[in-house]
CSV table of C-alpha atoms in Angstrom, one decimal:
chain,number,residue,atom,x,y,z
A,1,MET,CA,95.7,127.5,100.1
A,2,CYS,CA,96.0,123.8,100.7
A,3,GLU,CA,94.8,122.0,97.5
A,4,VAL,CA,92.3,119.2,97.9
A,5,VAL,CA,92.6,116.4,95.3
A,6,ILE,CA,90.8,113.2,94.5
A,7,MET,CA,92.7,110.5,96.2
A,8,LEU,CA,94.0,107.5,94.2
A,9,LYS,CA,92.6,105.2,96.9
A,10,GLU,CA,89.0,106.4,96.2
A,11,LYS,CA,89.3,105.7,92.5
A,12,ALA,CA,90.9,102.3,93.0
A,13,SER,CA,88.1,101.3,95.4
A,14,GLN,CA,85.5,102.4,92.9
A,15,TYR,CA,87.1,100.2,90.1
A,16,TYR,CA,87.5,97.3,92.5
A,17,GLN,CA,84.1,97.4,94.1
A,18,GLN,CA,81.7,98.9,91.6
A,19,GLU,CA,83.2,97.8,88.3
A,20,ASN,CA,84.5,94.4,89.5
A,21,ARG,CA,88.0,94.9,88.4
A,22,ASN,CA,90.8,92.8,89.9
A,23,CYS,CA,93.5,94.4,92.1
A,24,ALA,CA,96.0,95.0,89.3
A,25,GLU,CA,93.4,96.5,86.9
A,26,ALA,CA,91.9,98.7,89.7
A,27,ILE,CA,95.3,100.3,90.4
A,28,LEU,CA,96.2,100.9,86.8
A,29,LEU,CA,92.8,102.3,85.8
A,30,ALA,CA,92.6,104.5,88.9
A,31,ALA,CA,96.1,106.0,88.2
A,32,ASN,CA,95.0,106.5,84.6
A,33,ASP,CA,92.1,108.7,85.8
A,34,VAL,CA,93.9,110.6,88.5
A,35,TRP,CA,97.1,111.3,86.7
A,36,GLN,CA,95.6,111.4,83.1
A,37,LEU,CA,98.0,108.8,81.7
A,38,GLY,CA,96.1,108.6,78.4
A,39,LEU,CA,95.5,104.8,78.5
A,40,SER,CA,92.4,103.3,77.0
A,41,ALA,CA,90.1,101.0,79.0
A,42,ASP,CA,91.4,98.0,77.0
A,43,SER,CA,94.9,98.7,78.4
A,44,ALA,CA,93.8,97.0,81.6
A,45,ARG,CA,93.8,93.7,79.8
A,46,LEU,CA,97.6,93.8,79.7
A,47,ILE,CA,97.8,93.8,83.5
A,48,GLY,CA,94.7,91.6,84.2
A,49,GLY,CA,96.7,88.4,84.4
A,50,PHE,CA,98.7,89.7,87.3
A,51,GLY,CA,95.6,89.7,89.6
A,52,GLY,CA,95.6,87.1,92.4
A,53,GLY,CA,99.4,87.0,92.5
A,54,MET,CA,99.5,85.9,88.8
A,55,GLY,CA,96.9,83.3,89.7
A,56,CYS,CA,99.2,81.4,92.0
A,57,GLY,CA,99.5,83.6,95.1
A,58,SER,CA,102.9,85.0,94.0
A,59,THR,CA,103.6,88.8,93.7
A,60,CYS,CA,100.6,90.9,94.7
A,61,GLY,CA,98.6,92.0,91.7
A,62,ALA,CA,98.1,95.5,93.2
A,63,LEU,CA,101.9,95.9,93.4
A,64,ALA,CA,102.2,94.7,89.7
A,65,GLY,CA,99.6,97.3,88.7
A,66,ALA,CA,101.6,100.0,90.6
A,67,ILE,CA,104.8,98.9,88.8
A,68,ALA,CA,103.0,99.2,85.5
A,69,VAL,CA,102.0,102.7,86.4
A,70,LEU,CA,105.6,103.7,86.9
A,71,GLY,CA,106.4,102.2,83.5
A,72,VAL,CA,103.8,104.4,81.8
A,73,MET,CA,104.9,107.5,83.7
A,74,ASP,CA,108.6,107.1,82.9
A,75,PRO,CA,109.6,109.5,80.1
A,76,ALA,CA,111.8,107.0,78.3
A,77,LYS,CA,110.2,105.1,75.5
A,78,LYS,CA,112.1,101.9,76.2
A,79,ALA,CA,112.6,100.5,79.7
A,80,HIS,CA,116.3,99.8,79.3
A,81,GLU,CA,116.9,103.4,78.2
A,82,SER,CA,115.4,104.8,81.4
A,83,GLU,CA,117.8,106.3,83.9
A,84,THR,CA,115.4,105.8,86.8
A,85,LEU,CA,112.8,103.1,86.2
A,86,LYS,CA,114.7,100.2,87.6
A,87,ALA,CA,115.6,102.1,90.8
A,88,ASP,CA,112.0,103.5,91.1
A,89,CYS,CA,110.5,100.0,90.8
A,90,ALA,CA,112.9,98.7,93.5
A,91,ALA,CA,112.1,101.6,95.8
A,92,LEU,CA,108.4,101.3,95.3
A,93,THR,CA,108.5,97.5,96.0
A,94,ALA,CA,110.5,98.2,99.2
A,95,LEU,CA,108.0,100.8,100.3
A,96,PHE,CA,105.1,98.5,99.6
A,97,ASN,CA,106.8,95.7,101.6
A,98,GLN,CA,107.4,98.1,104.5
A,99,LYS,CA,103.9,99.4,104.6
A,100,LEU,CA,101.9,96.2,104.0
A,101,GLY,CA,104.3,93.7,105.5
A,102,SER,CA,104.8,91.6,102.4
A,103,THR,CA,104.7,91.7,98.6
A,104,LEU,CA,103.2,88.2,98.2
A,105,CYS,CA,99.6,87.7,97.4
A,106,ASP,CA,99.2,84.7,99.8
A,107,ASP,CA,100.6,86.6,102.7
A,108,LEU,CA,98.5,89.7,102.1
A,109,THR,CA,95.3,87.6,101.5
A,110,ALA,CA,95.8,86.0,104.9
A,111,LYS,CA,96.3,89.4,106.5
A,112,TYR,CA,93.8,91.7,104.8
A,113,ARG,CA,91.2,89.7,102.8
A,114,THR,CA,87.6,89.5,104.1
A,115,GLU,CA,84.7,87.5,102.9
A,116,GLN,CA,82.6,90.6,102.2
A,117,ASP,CA,85.1,93.0,100.7
A,118,ARG,CA,87.6,90.5,99.3
A,119,CYS,CA,91.0,92.3,98.9
A,120,LEU,CA,89.7,95.8,99.0
A,121,ALA,CA,92.0,96.7,102.0
A,122,THR,CA,95.1,95.6,100.0
A,123,VAL,CA,94.0,97.6,97.0
A,124,GLN,CA,93.4,100.7,99.1
A,125,LEU,CA,96.8,100.4,100.9
A,126,ALA,CA,98.6,99.8,97.6
A,127,ALA,CA,97.0,102.9,96.1
A,128,GLN,CA,98.1,104.9,99.1
A,129,VAL,CA,101.7,103.7,98.8
A,130,LEU,CA,101.7,104.4,95.0
A,131,GLU,CA,100.3,107.9,95.5
A,132,GLU,CA,102.8,108.7,98.3
A,133,PHE,CA,105.7,107.5,96.1
A,134,VAL,CA,104.6,109.4,93.0
A,135,GLN,CA,103.9,112.6,94.9
A,136,ALA,CA,107.3,112.4,96.5
A,137,LYS,CA,108.9,112.1,93.1
A,138,LYS,CA,106.8,115.0,91.7
A,139,ALA,CA,107.3,117.3,94.6
A,140,PRO,CA,109.1,120.5,93.5
A,141,VAL,CA,111.6,122.4,95.6
A,142,SER,CA,110.0,125.5,97.0
A,143,LYS,CA,111.4,129.0,96.7
A,144,ASN,CA,111.5,129.4,100.5
A,145,GLY,CA,113.0,126.2,101.7
A,146,GLU,CA,113.8,122.5,101.1
A,147,MET,CA,110.8,120.5,100.2
A,148,PRO,CA,109.9,117.9,102.8
A,149,THR,CA,109.7,114.3,101.7
A,150,ALA,CA,106.4,112.4,101.5
A,151,GLU,CA,107.3,110.5,104.7
A,152,GLN,CA,108.0,113.8,106.5
A,153,ILE,CA,104.7,115.2,105.3
A,154,LYS,CA,102.9,112.2,106.6
A,155,GLU,CA,104.7,112.3,109.9
A,156,VAL,CA,103.8,116.0,110.7
A,157,LYS,CA,100.3,115.5,109.4
A,158,ALA,CA,99.7,113.2,112.3
A,159,LEU,CA,100.7,116.1,114.5
A,160,GLY,CA,98.1,118.4,112.9
A,161,PHE,CA,100.2,120.1,110.2
A,162,LEU,CA,98.5,120.0,106.8
A,163,HIS,CA,100.7,120.4,103.8
A,164,CYS,CA,100.1,123.3,101.4
A,165,LYS,CA,101.1,121.5,98.2
A,166,GLY,CA,104.0,122.8,96.1
A,167,THR,CA,105.5,124.6,99.0
A,168,ASP,CA,107.4,123.8,102.2
A,169,LYS,CA,104.5,125.4,104.2
A,170,PHE,CA,101.9,123.8,106.5
A,171,ASN,CA,98.7,124.9,108.1
A,172,ALA,CA,99.1,124.2,111.8
A,173,ARG,CA,95.9,122.9,113.5
A,174,ILE,CA,95.6,123.8,117.2
A,175,ILE,CA,93.2,122.0,119.4
A,176,THR,CA,90.6,124.0,121.4
A,177,ARG,CA,88.1,122.8,124.0
A,178,ASN,CA,85.0,122.8,121.8
A,179,GLY,CA,86.0,126.3,120.4
A,180,LYS,CA,87.0,127.7,123.8
A,181,ILE,CA,90.4,129.4,124.3
A,182,THR,CA,91.5,131.6,127.1
A,183,ALA,CA,93.0,135.1,126.6
A,184,PRO,CA,96.6,133.9,127.3
A,185,GLU,CA,96.0,131.0,124.9
A,186,ALA,CA,94.8,133.5,122.2
A,187,GLN,CA,97.9,135.6,122.8
A,188,ALA,CA,100.1,132.5,122.4
A,189,ILE,CA,98.4,131.6,119.1
A,190,LEU,CA,98.8,135.2,117.8
A,191,SER,CA,102.4,135.2,118.8
A,192,ALA,CA,103.1,131.9,117.1
A,193,ALA,CA,101.3,133.1,113.9
A,194,GLN,CA,103.5,136.2,113.8
A,195,LEU,CA,106.7,134.4,114.6
A,196,TYR,CA,106.3,131.3,112.5
A,197,GLY,CA,103.3,131.7,110.2
A,198,ASN,CA,102.1,134.4,107.8
A,199,GLY,CA,100.2,136.2,110.6
A,200,GLU,CA,96.8,134.8,109.6
A,201,ILE,CA,94.6,132.3,111.5
A,202,ALA,CA,91.5,130.5,110.4
A,203,PHE,CA,88.8,128.5,112.2
A,204,THR,CA,87.7,125.0,111.2
A,205,THR,CA,84.3,123.5,111.2
A,206,ARG,CA,85.4,121.3,114.2
A,207,LEU,CA,86.2,124.5,116.2
A,208,THR,CA,90.0,124.2,116.0
A,209,VAL,CA,92.3,127.0,115.1
A,210,GLU,CA,94.6,126.9,112.1
A,211,VAL,CA,97.7,129.0,111.8
A,212,GLN,CA,98.5,129.5,108.2
A,213,GLN,CA,101.8,128.9,106.3
A,214,VAL,CA,104.2,127.5,108.9
A,215,SER,CA,107.5,126.4,107.3
A,216,TYR,CA,108.5,122.8,107.8
A,217,LYS,CA,111.7,123.8,109.5
A,218,ASN,CA,109.8,125.8,112.1
A,219,ILE,CA,107.2,123.1,113.1
A,220,GLU,CA,109.0,122.1,116.3
A,221,ALA,CA,109.6,125.7,117.3
A,222,PHE,CA,105.9,126.5,116.6
A,223,ARG,CA,104.8,123.5,118.8
A,224,ALA,CA,107.1,124.7,121.6
A,225,GLU,CA,105.7,128.2,121.3
A,226,VAL,CA,102.0,127.3,121.6
A,227,GLY,CA,103.0,124.6,124.2
A,228,LYS,CA,104.0,127.3,126.6
A,229,ALA,CA,100.3,128.1,127.0
A,230,GLY,CA,99.4,124.4,127.3
A,231,LEU,CA,98.1,124.2,123.7
A,232,MET,CA,98.6,121.2,121.5
A,233,THR,CA,98.4,120.5,117.8
A,234,GLY,CA,96.6,117.6,116.2
A,235,GLY,CA,93.0,116.7,115.2
A,236,THR,CA,93.9,114.5,112.2
A,237,GLY,CA,94.0,110.7,111.5
A,238,SER,CA,91.9,107.6,112.2
A,239,LYS,CA,91.0,108.4,115.8
A,240,VAL,CA,88.5,110.3,117.9
A,241,ARG,CA,88.5,113.9,116.5
A,242,PRO,CA,88.0,117.2,118.5
A,243,VAL,CA,84.5,117.4,120.0
A,244,VAL,CA,82.1,120.2,118.9
A,245,SER,CA,79.2,121.6,120.9
A,246,CYS,CA,76.7,124.4,120.7
A,247,LYS,CA,76.3,127.2,123.4
A,248,GLY,CA,73.6,125.3,125.2
A,249,THR,CA,73.8,127.3,128.4
A,250,THR,CA,73.6,130.7,126.7
A,251,CYS,CA,70.8,129.8,124.3
A,252,GLN,CA,67.1,130.3,125.2
A,253,TYR,CA,66.3,126.8,123.8
A,254,GLY,CA,69.2,125.0,125.6
A,255,LEU,CA,68.2,121.9,127.5
A,256,LEU,CA,71.6,120.8,128.8
A,257,ASP,CA,75.0,122.2,129.7
A,258,SER,CA,76.5,121.2,126.3
A,259,PHE,CA,79.9,122.8,127.1
A,260,ALA,CA,80.3,120.9,130.4
A,261,LEU,CA,79.3,117.6,128.7
A,262,SER,CA,81.6,118.2,125.7
A,263,ASP,CA,84.4,119.1,128.0
A,264,GLU,CA,84.1,115.8,129.7
A,265,ILE,CA,84.0,114.0,126.3
A,266,HIS,CA,87.0,116.0,125.2
A,267,ARG,CA,88.9,114.9,128.4
A,268,ARG,CA,87.9,111.2,128.3
A,269,PHE,CA,87.8,110.4,124.7
A,270,PHE,CA,89.8,113.0,122.6
A,271,LEU,CA,92.7,113.2,125.1
A,272,GLY,CA,92.1,109.8,126.8
A,273,TYR,CA,91.8,107.9,123.6
A,274,ASN,CA,94.4,109.9,121.6
A,275,ASP,CA,96.7,107.0,120.9
A,276,VAL,CA,93.8,104.5,120.1
A,277,LYS,CA,93.8,103.7,116.4
A,278,LEU,CA,90.4,103.3,114.7
A,279,PRO,CA,89.2,102.2,111.3
A,280,HIS,CA,88.6,105.8,110.3
A,281,LYS,CA,88.0,109.2,111.9
A,282,PHE,CA,85.3,109.3,114.7
A,283,LYS,CA,83.5,112.6,115.1
A,284,ILE,CA,81.3,113.6,118.2
A,285,ALA,CA,79.0,116.5,118.5
A,286,VAL,CA,76.8,117.7,121.4
A,287,GLY,CA,73.7,119.8,120.8
A,288,GLY,CA,71.8,121.5,123.5
A,289,CYS,CA,68.4,121.0,122.0
A,290,PRO,CA,66.7,119.5,118.9
A,291,ASN,CA,67.4,122.7,116.9
A,292,ASN,CA,70.6,120.8,115.9
A,293,CYS,CA,72.7,123.9,115.3
A,294,VAL,CA,75.9,121.8,115.4
A,295,LYS,CA,74.3,119.0,113.4
A,296,PRO,CA,74.8,116.2,116.0
A,297,ASP,CA,72.9,113.7,113.8
A,298,LEU,CA,75.5,114.2,111.0
A,299,ASN,CA,78.4,113.1,113.2
A,300,ASP,CA,79.5,109.5,113.9
A,301,LEU,CA,78.0,110.0,117.3
A,302,GLY,CA,75.7,112.9,118.3
A,303,ILE,CA,74.1,113.8,121.6
A,304,VAL,CA,71.0,116.1,121.7
A,305,GLY,CA,69.4,117.6,124.8
A,306,GLN,CA,65.8,116.6,125.5
A,307,ARG,CA,63.0,117.6,127.7
A,308,VAL,CA,60.2,115.0,127.4
A,309,PRO,CA,56.9,116.5,128.3
A,310,ILE,CA,54.8,114.9,131.1
A,311,LEU,CA,51.1,114.9,130.5
A,312,ASP,CA,48.6,114.8,133.4
A,313,LYS,CA,45.5,113.6,131.5
A,314,ASP,CA,43.3,114.3,134.5
A,315,LEU,CA,44.1,118.0,134.2
A,316,CYS,CA,43.7,118.1,130.4
A,317,ARG,CA,40.3,119.6,129.4
A,318,GLY,CA,40.7,119.0,125.6
A,319,CYS,CA,40.4,122.7,124.8
A,320,LYS,CA,39.4,123.5,121.2
A,321,LYS,CA,42.3,126.0,121.1
A,322,CYS,CA,44.9,123.9,123.0
A,323,GLN,CA,47.8,126.2,124.0
A,324,VAL,CA,50.1,123.2,124.1
A,325,GLN,CA,49.2,122.3,120.5
A,326,LEU,CA,49.7,125.9,119.4
A,327,ALA,CA,53.1,126.1,121.1
A,328,CYS,CA,54.4,123.0,119.3
A,329,PRO,CA,56.9,124.2,116.6
A,330,ILE,CA,56.6,121.0,114.5
A,331,HIS,CA,52.8,120.5,115.0
A,332,SER,CA,53.4,117.1,116.7
A,333,SER,CA,50.7,117.4,119.4
A,334,SER,CA,47.0,117.4,118.9
A,335,VAL,CA,43.7,116.9,120.8
A,336,GLN,CA,42.1,113.6,120.0
A,337,ASP,CA,38.9,112.3,121.6
A,338,GLY,CA,38.9,115.2,124.1
A,339,LYS,CA,42.5,114.7,125.3
A,340,LEU,CA,45.9,116.0,124.3
A,341,VAL,CA,48.1,113.4,122.5
A,342,PHE,CA,51.8,113.8,121.7
A,343,GLY,CA,52.8,112.4,118.2
A,344,GLU,CA,55.5,109.9,117.6
A,345,ASP,CA,57.4,112.6,115.9
A,346,CYS,CA,57.7,114.7,119.0
A,347,ASN,CA,61.3,115.7,119.2
A,348,HIS,CA,61.2,116.6,123.0
A,349,CYS,CA,62.2,120.3,122.5
A,350,GLY,CA,60.2,121.2,125.6
A,351,ARG,CA,58.7,124.3,124.0
A,352,CYS,CA,55.2,123.2,125.1
A,353,ILE,CA,55.9,122.8,128.8
A,354,GLY,CA,54.1,125.3,131.0
A,355,LYS,CA,51.8,126.5,128.2
A,356,CYS,CA,48.7,124.7,129.4
A,357,PRO,CA,46.7,127.2,131.6
A,358,PHE,CA,45.3,124.2,133.6
A,359,GLY,CA,48.7,122.7,134.3
A,360,ALA,CA,48.3,119.5,132.2
A,361,VAL,CA,51.9,119.9,130.9
A,362,ALA,CA,53.6,121.6,133.8
A,363,ASP,CA,56.9,119.8,133.7
A,364,GLY,CA,59.2,117.5,131.6
A,365,THR,CA,62.0,115.1,132.1
A,366,TYR,CA,65.4,116.3,131.0
A,367,GLY,CA,67.5,113.8,129.1
A,368,TYR,CA,69.8,112.9,126.2
A,369,LYS,CA,69.0,111.5,122.8
A,370,VAL,CA,72.0,109.7,121.2
A,371,TYR,CA,72.4,109.4,117.4
A,372,ILE,CA,74.8,107.0,115.8
A,373,GLY,CA,76.1,106.6,112.2
A,374,GLY,CA,75.9,110.2,110.9
A,375,ARG,CA,78.4,111.6,108.4
A,376,TRP,CA,78.8,114.3,105.8
A,377,GLY,CA,81.1,114.8,102.8
A,378,LYS,CA,81.2,112.9,99.6
A,379,LYS,CA,78.8,110.4,101.2
A,380,THR,CA,76.2,111.7,103.7
A,381,ALA,CA,74.0,109.9,106.2
A,382,HIS,CA,71.7,111.0,108.9
A,383,GLY,CA,72.4,109.3,112.2
A,384,THR,CA,69.8,107.0,113.7
A,385,PRO,CA,68.7,107.6,117.3
A,386,LEU,CA,69.0,104.9,119.9
A,387,SER,CA,65.5,103.9,121.1
A,388,LYS,CA,66.2,105.0,124.7
A,389,ILE,CA,66.2,108.6,126.0
A,390,PHE,CA,68.9,108.6,128.6
A,391,THR,CA,68.5,110.6,131.8
A,392,ASP,CA,71.8,109.9,133.4
A,393,GLU,CA,75.0,111.6,132.1
A,394,LYS,CA,77.3,108.7,133.2
A,395,GLU,CA,75.2,106.3,131.1
A,396,VAL,CA,75.5,108.6,128.1
A,397,LEU,CA,79.3,108.7,128.5
A,398,ASP,CA,79.4,104.9,128.8
A,399,VAL,CA,77.5,104.7,125.5
A,400,VAL,CA,80.1,107.0,123.8
A,401,GLU,CA,82.9,104.8,125.0
A,402,LYS,CA,81.1,101.6,124.0
A,403,ALA,CA,80.5,103.1,120.5
A,404,ILE,CA,84.3,103.8,120.1
A,405,LEU,CA,85.2,100.3,121.4
A,406,LEU,CA,82.7,98.7,119.0
A,407,PHE,CA,84.1,100.6,116.1
A,408,ARG,CA,87.6,99.6,116.9
A,409,GLU,CA,86.8,96.0,117.4
A,410,GLN,CA,84.2,95.4,114.6
A,411,GLY,CA,84.9,98.1,112.1
A,412,LEU,CA,86.9,97.3,109.0
A,413,THR,CA,89.9,99.4,108.3
A,414,GLY,CA,88.9,102.3,106.0
A,415,GLU,CA,85.2,102.3,106.7
A,416,ARG,CA,83.3,105.0,108.6
A,417,PHE,CA,81.1,104.2,111.6
A,418,ALA,CA,78.0,104.6,109.4
A,419,ASP,CA,79.3,101.8,107.2
A,420,THR,CA,80.1,99.6,110.1
A,421,ILE,CA,76.5,100.0,111.4
A,422,ALA,CA,75.0,99.3,108.0
A,423,ARG,CA,77.1,96.1,107.7
A,424,LEU,CA,76.4,94.8,111.2
A,425,GLY,CA,72.8,96.0,111.3
A,426,PHE,CA,71.4,98.9,113.5
A,427,GLU,CA,69.6,96.6,115.9
A,428,ASN,CA,72.7,94.5,116.5
A,429,VAL,CA,74.8,97.6,117.2
A,430,GLN,CA,72.1,99.2,119.4
A,431,SER,CA,71.8,96.0,121.5
A,432,GLN,CA,75.6,96.1,122.1
A,433,LEU,CA,75.6,99.7,123.0
A,434,LEU,CA,72.8,99.2,125.6
A,435,ALA,CA,74.6,96.2,127.1
A,436,ASN,CA,77.9,96.1,129.0
A,437,ASP,CA,79.9,93.5,127.2
A,438,LEU,CA,82.0,96.0,125.3
A,439,LEU,CA,83.1,97.7,128.5
A,440,ASP,CA,83.8,94.4,130.2
A,441,ARG,CA,86.2,93.6,127.3
A,442,LYS,CA,87.7,97.1,127.1
A,443,THR,CA,91.3,96.0,127.9
A,444,GLU,CA,91.2,93.3,125.3
A,445,ILE,CA,89.7,95.6,122.6
A,446,LEU,CA,92.2,98.4,123.3
A,447,GLY,CA,95.1,96.0,123.3
A,448,ALA,CA,94.4,94.4,119.9
A,449,GLN,CA,96.9,95.2,117.1
A,450,VAL,CA,94.4,96.4,114.5
A,451,HIS,CA,94.0,99.4,112.1
A,452,LEU,CA,97.8,100.0,112.1
A,453,VAL,CA,97.3,101.9,108.9
A,454,GLY,CA,94.0,103.8,109.3
A,455,GLY,CA,91.6,104.9,106.6
A,456,ALA,CA,91.5,108.6,107.2
A,457,THR,CA,93.2,110.7,104.6
A,458,CYS,CA,92.8,114.1,106.3
């Protein structure tokens, strides 16, 4: 099994944002919690003066905090008696410089600091560098093969291979088209699992297939094997993730061809935007009706099939036992002053259409409701629907693209789309998604050198 751990970045962010610690203190205290270094809270006072580049914009305080962590972790009681501390500090400093572009506070402030979050991005990146460095030092040599380095683990993770810690094994994530695979593709996956894995496969919540326990040395051979059937690995990183959809065309409640729509989203935005770096992962789901089986409103962007009932008031007789009212599964409709009224909470499921014996609700308009800003995990948020019910598929696809472009341009590295919306304001975001400015500036937005180190850790 691939072990899930609390990331150092999360702890450092907590100390920096919620407890108002400076960059050096946040790194040291976070490392103390994650790796149980045995330091007291007062120990942070020893490193506090290094924040802000020692108060003069010199060496970054987050780097100073990371160096302090190496000193605590070193087994030697005196620094000059250590066989590795000097070399480790030099190596960590070089890695920090490589990843962040400088070790100086002034340089990093100009590059990463924002008015709202101060130096949060620098603290998060420093935590990632420190964790990568420490894990590489701690990594044991497996019984089955040479342990890959931290850089190699990161490199293949971007290809969809998730490291099973303490081994040289990886779970290989194969992309499907919203859960669909052909018989030849299934045979190729089984063959690759037998040749290069442990013979077992698993299915993820994003409808991808994971082949278990592929050795690092066999990764390229594995990719070549599944590539014979046109399959690709991936589905990780700060980018558009594999699309999920329900079986809208085979469900009695389905109001749209969710597979066809999600196939188009897969083609245009998962494949078409595969090289586009975003602040964080971006998940899309398509639901055929308001039953929300694939939870579209808990994705960064969700699309839900609609059928808006059309009421002919002239045909409504205001029956005491209104069949339309009785058919409503959420009790939204009612007869008021002798006429049927649909409540504001009507979710446009279409279940009431055709139920009136006098034809007052004989038809409905098919459409799409778009939710933005949903998420689940350590933090959850229900997406908020745009005010418009879309009736044209092209317009919906344009909204998807505009949401991705807005996230890339206006999102801060490391934040989810829900956080971007909360920071910018829903009405602001909605007005941009309903206008065309983002599409007009598409080339400019996609060409910007931003989010070079994304916020996604899985």
